[in-house]
Amino acid sequence: MKTYVKPFFALTIALVFASCGDKKPKEDFGKSAEEETVETTETAVDEVAADPLVAEGKTIFEGKGTCTACHKPDVKVVGPSLADISKIYKEQNASIVSFLKEEGKPLVDPSQYEVMKANFAITKAMSDDELKALEAYVLSY
Ligand code: HEC
């Protein structure tokens, strides 16, 4: 997207300059392209900073949670993909926080529950805020 927008934007500026003092339509065209570029930048920044909870969850998920060892966003590795987990938890309106506290039942792949259970030693040592961040991160998929 960026690689497309930049040359397009540069071309638009060139066009606006070339037609300097000319008619309005071209100026408007240049303006909208400028706005579009700004919007693109803002969106990119938003995606990272939009939800600090999701960002924190990602840090824990990849860091001290070591969850990435078994969970990837879109493919099943040892554990189900985050997309699969997210889908089922949203459908059933269930709580990942409760699951990670060993207070809920496995909903995604009960036959592999024992493998996941080994991680409760880590997740039960986490604060509610940390678990909520993990939940927000998983549900962001
Ligand atoms: C050793 C591999 C492994 C690690 C590490 C791991 N998981 Fe899992 N996880 C699994 C497996 C296997 C399942 C499927 C069994 C199940 O659904 O309970 C699973 C299932 C889940 C589920 C779905 C639970 C359900 O209702 O079925 C969630 C949510 C989850 N993991 C979150 C995490 C989080 C958060 C971490 C990091 C703190 C983590 N997992 C680390 C293997 C792992």
CSV table of C-alpha atoms and ligand atoms in Angstrom, one decimal:
chain,number,residue,atom,x,y,z
A,1,MET,CA,0.0,0.0,0.0
A,2,LYS,CA,2.7,2.5,1.0
A,3,THR,CA,4.8,1.8,-2.0
A,4,TYR,CA,1.7,2.4,-4.1
A,5,VAL,CA,0.6,5.6,-2.3
A,6,LYS,CA,4.0,7.3,-2.3
A,7,PRO,CA,4.6,7.5,-6.1
A,8,PHE,CA,0.9,8.3,-6.6
A,9,PHE,CA,1.2,11.2,-4.1
A,10,ALA,CA,4.4,12.4,-5.7
A,11,LEU,CA,2.7,12.3,-9.1
A,12,THR,CA,-0.2,14.2,-7.8
A,13,ILE,CA,2.0,17.0,-6.4
A,14,ALA,CA,3.8,17.1,-9.8
A,15,LEU,CA,0.4,17.5,-11.5
A,16,VAL,CA,-0.7,20.2,-9.1
A,17,PHE,CA,2.5,22.1,-9.6
A,18,ALA,CA,2.3,21.6,-13.4
A,19,SER,CA,-1.2,23.1,-13.4
A,20,CYS,CA,-0.3,25.8,-10.8
A,21,GLY,CA,-3.0,28.5,-10.7
A,22,ASP,CA,-5.1,26.5,-13.1
A,23,LYS,CA,-8.6,25.3,-12.5
A,24,LYS,CA,-10.0,24.0,-9.2
A,25,PRO,CA,-10.6,20.3,-9.9
A,26,LYS,CA,-6.9,19.4,-10.0
A,27,GLU,CA,-6.3,21.2,-6.7
A,28,ASP,CA,-9.1,19.2,-5.1
A,29,PHE,CA,-7.6,16.1,-6.5
A,30,GLY,CA,-4.3,16.9,-5.0
A,31,LYS,CA,-5.9,17.6,-1.7
A,32,SER,CA,-7.8,14.4,-1.5
A,33,ALA,CA,-4.7,12.5,-2.2
A,34,GLU,CA,-2.9,14.3,0.5
A,35,GLU,CA,-5.7,13.5,3.0
A,36,GLU,CA,-5.6,9.9,1.9
A,37,THR,CA,-1.9,9.7,2.6
A,38,VAL,CA,-2.3,11.2,6.1
A,39,GLU,CA,-5.1,8.8,6.7
A,40,THR,CA,-3.0,5.8,5.7
A,41,THR,CA,-0.2,6.9,8.1
A,42,GLU,CA,-2.7,7.4,11.0
A,43,THR,CA,-4.3,3.9,10.4
A,44,ALA,CA,-0.9,2.3,10.6
A,45,VAL,CA,-0.1,4.0,13.9
A,46,ASP,CA,-3.6,3.2,15.2
A,47,GLU,CA,-3.2,-0.5,14.5
A,48,VAL,CA,-0.2,-0.6,16.9
A,49,ALA,CA,-1.5,1.8,19.5
A,50,ALA,CA,-5.3,1.4,19.1
A,51,ASP,CA,-5.7,-0.9,22.1
A,52,PRO,CA,-2.9,-0.8,24.6
A,53,LEU,CA,-4.4,-3.9,26.2
A,54,VAL,CA,-4.0,-5.9,23.0
A,55,ALA,CA,-0.4,-4.6,22.7
A,56,GLU,CA,0.3,-5.6,26.3
A,57,GLY,CA,-1.3,-9.0,25.7
A,58,LYS,CA,0.9,-9.6,22.6
A,59,THR,CA,4.0,-8.8,24.7
A,60,ILE,CA,3.0,-11.3,27.4
A,61,PHE,CA,1.9,-13.9,24.9
A,62,GLU,CA,5.2,-13.8,23.1
A,63,GLY,CA,7.3,-13.1,26.2
A,64,LYS,CA,6.8,-14.5,29.6
A,65,GLY,CA,3.7,-16.5,28.7
A,66,THR,CA,5.7,-18.4,26.1
A,67,CYS,CA,2.4,-19.1,24.4
A,68,THR,CA,3.8,-18.7,20.9
A,69,ALA,CA,5.6,-22.0,21.4
A,70,CYS,CA,2.3,-23.7,20.7
A,71,HIS,CA,-0.1,-21.0,19.3
A,72,LYS,CA,0.2,-19.1,16.0
A,73,PRO,CA,-2.3,-16.6,14.7
A,74,ASP,CA,-3.7,-18.6,11.7
A,75,VAL,CA,-2.3,-22.1,11.8
A,76,LYS,CA,-2.7,-24.9,14.3
A,77,VAL,CA,0.7,-25.9,15.6
A,78,VAL,CA,0.7,-27.8,18.9
A,79,GLY,CA,-2.3,-25.8,20.1
A,80,PRO,CA,-5.2,-24.4,18.1
A,81,SER,CA,-4.7,-21.1,16.1
A,82,LEU,CA,-5.6,-17.9,17.8
A,83,ALA,CA,-8.2,-17.4,15.1
A,84,ASP,CA,-9.9,-20.7,16.0
A,85,ILE,CA,-9.8,-19.9,19.7
A,86,SER,CA,-11.1,-16.4,19.2
A,87,LYS,CA,-14.0,-17.6,17.0
A,88,ILE,CA,-15.2,-20.2,19.5
A,89,TYR,CA,-14.8,-18.0,22.5
A,90,LYS,CA,-16.8,-15.2,20.7
A,91,GLU,CA,-19.4,-17.6,19.5
A,92,GLN,CA,-19.9,-19.0,23.0
A,93,ASN,CA,-19.4,-15.7,24.7
A,94,ALA,CA,-16.9,-17.5,27.0
A,95,SER,CA,-14.1,-16.1,29.2
A,96,ILE,CA,-10.5,-16.8,28.3
A,97,VAL,CA,-9.5,-15.3,31.6
A,98,SER,CA,-11.5,-18.0,33.5
A,99,PHE,CA,-10.0,-20.7,31.3
A,100,LEU,CA,-6.5,-19.5,32.1
A,101,LYS,CA,-7.3,-19.6,35.8
A,102,GLU,CA,-8.4,-23.2,35.3
A,103,GLU,CA,-11.9,-22.2,36.2
A,104,GLY,CA,-13.5,-23.0,32.8
A,105,LYS,CA,-13.8,-26.0,30.6
A,106,PRO,CA,-11.8,-26.5,27.4
A,107,LEU,CA,-14.0,-25.5,24.5
A,108,VAL,CA,-11.7,-25.7,21.6
A,109,ASP,CA,-9.9,-29.0,21.7
A,110,PRO,CA,-10.8,-30.9,24.9
A,111,SER,CA,-8.8,-34.0,23.7
A,112,GLN,CA,-5.6,-32.0,24.0
A,113,TYR,CA,-6.5,-30.3,27.2
A,114,GLU,CA,-3.7,-32.0,29.2
A,115,VAL,CA,-1.1,-30.3,27.0
A,116,MET,CA,-2.6,-26.9,27.7
A,117,LYS,CA,-3.0,-27.6,31.3
A,118,ALA,CA,0.7,-27.6,31.9
A,119,ASN,CA,0.6,-23.8,31.3
A,120,PHE,CA,-1.8,-23.0,34.1
A,121,ALA,CA,1.2,-22.9,36.4
A,122,ILE,CA,2.3,-19.8,34.4
A,123,THR,CA,-1.1,-18.2,33.8
A,124,LYS,CA,-2.3,-18.7,37.4
A,125,ALA,CA,0.7,-16.8,38.6
A,126,MET,CA,-0.4,-13.8,36.5
A,127,SER,CA,-2.5,-10.9,37.6
A,128,ASP,CA,-6.1,-10.4,36.4
A,129,ASP,CA,-4.9,-7.5,34.3
A,130,GLU,CA,-2.3,-9.6,32.6
A,131,LEU,CA,-4.9,-12.3,31.9
A,132,LYS,CA,-7.3,-9.7,30.5
A,133,ALA,CA,-4.5,-8.5,28.3
A,134,LEU,CA,-3.9,-12.0,27.0
A,135,GLU,CA,-7.6,-12.5,26.4
A,136,ALA,CA,-7.8,-9.2,24.5
A,137,TYR,CA,-4.9,-10.2,22.4
A,138,VAL,CA,-6.3,-13.6,21.5
A,139,LEU,CA,-9.7,-12.1,20.7
A,140,SER,CA,-8.1,-9.5,18.5
A,141,TYR,CA,-7.8,-12.3,15.9
B,1,HEC,C1,2.9,-26.7,25.2
B,1,HEC,C2,2.0,-26.1,24.2
B,1,HEC,C3,1.1,-25.0,24.7
B,1,HEC,C4,1.5,-23.8,25.2
B,1,HEC,C5,2.9,-23.3,25.6
B,1,HEC,C6,0.3,-23.0,25.4
B,1,HEC,N1,-0.8,-23.7,24.9
B,1,HEC,FE1,-2.7,-23.0,24.9
B,1,HEC,N2,-3.3,-24.8,24.1
B,1,HEC,C7,-2.5,-25.9,23.8
B,1,HEC,C8,-3.2,-27.0,23.3
B,1,HEC,C9,-2.7,-28.3,22.9
B,1,HEC,C10,-4.6,-26.5,23.4
B,1,HEC,C11,-5.8,-27.4,23.0
B,1,HEC,C12,-6.5,-28.0,24.2
B,1,HEC,C13,-7.6,-27.1,24.7
B,1,HEC,O1,-8.4,-26.6,23.9
B,1,HEC,O2,-7.7,-26.9,25.9
B,1,HEC,C14,-4.6,-25.2,23.9
B,1,HEC,C15,-5.7,-24.4,24.0
B,1,HEC,C16,-5.7,-23.1,24.4
B,1,HEC,C17,-6.9,-22.3,24.5
B,1,HEC,C18,-8.3,-22.7,24.2
B,1,HEC,C19,-8.9,-23.3,25.4
B,1,HEC,C20,-10.2,-24.0,25.2
B,1,HEC,O3,-11.2,-23.6,25.7
B,1,HEC,O4,-10.1,-25.1,24.6
B,1,HEC,C21,-6.5,-21.0,25.0
B,1,HEC,C22,-7.3,-19.8,25.3
B,1,HEC,C23,-5.0,-21.1,25.1
B,1,HEC,N3,-4.6,-22.3,24.8
B,1,HEC,C24,-4.3,-20.0,25.5
B,1,HEC,C25,-2.9,-20.1,25.8
B,1,HEC,C26,-2.1,-19.1,26.4
B,1,HEC,C27,-2.7,-17.7,26.7
B,1,HEC,C28,-0.9,-19.5,26.5
B,1,HEC,C29,0.3,-18.8,27.1
B,1,HEC,C30,0.2,-18.5,28.5
B,1,HEC,C31,-0.9,-20.9,26.0
B,1,HEC,N4,-2.1,-21.2,25.6
B,1,HEC,C32,0.3,-21.7,25.9
B,1,HEC,C33,-1.1,-25.9,23.9
B,1,HEC,C34,-0.3,-24.9,24.5
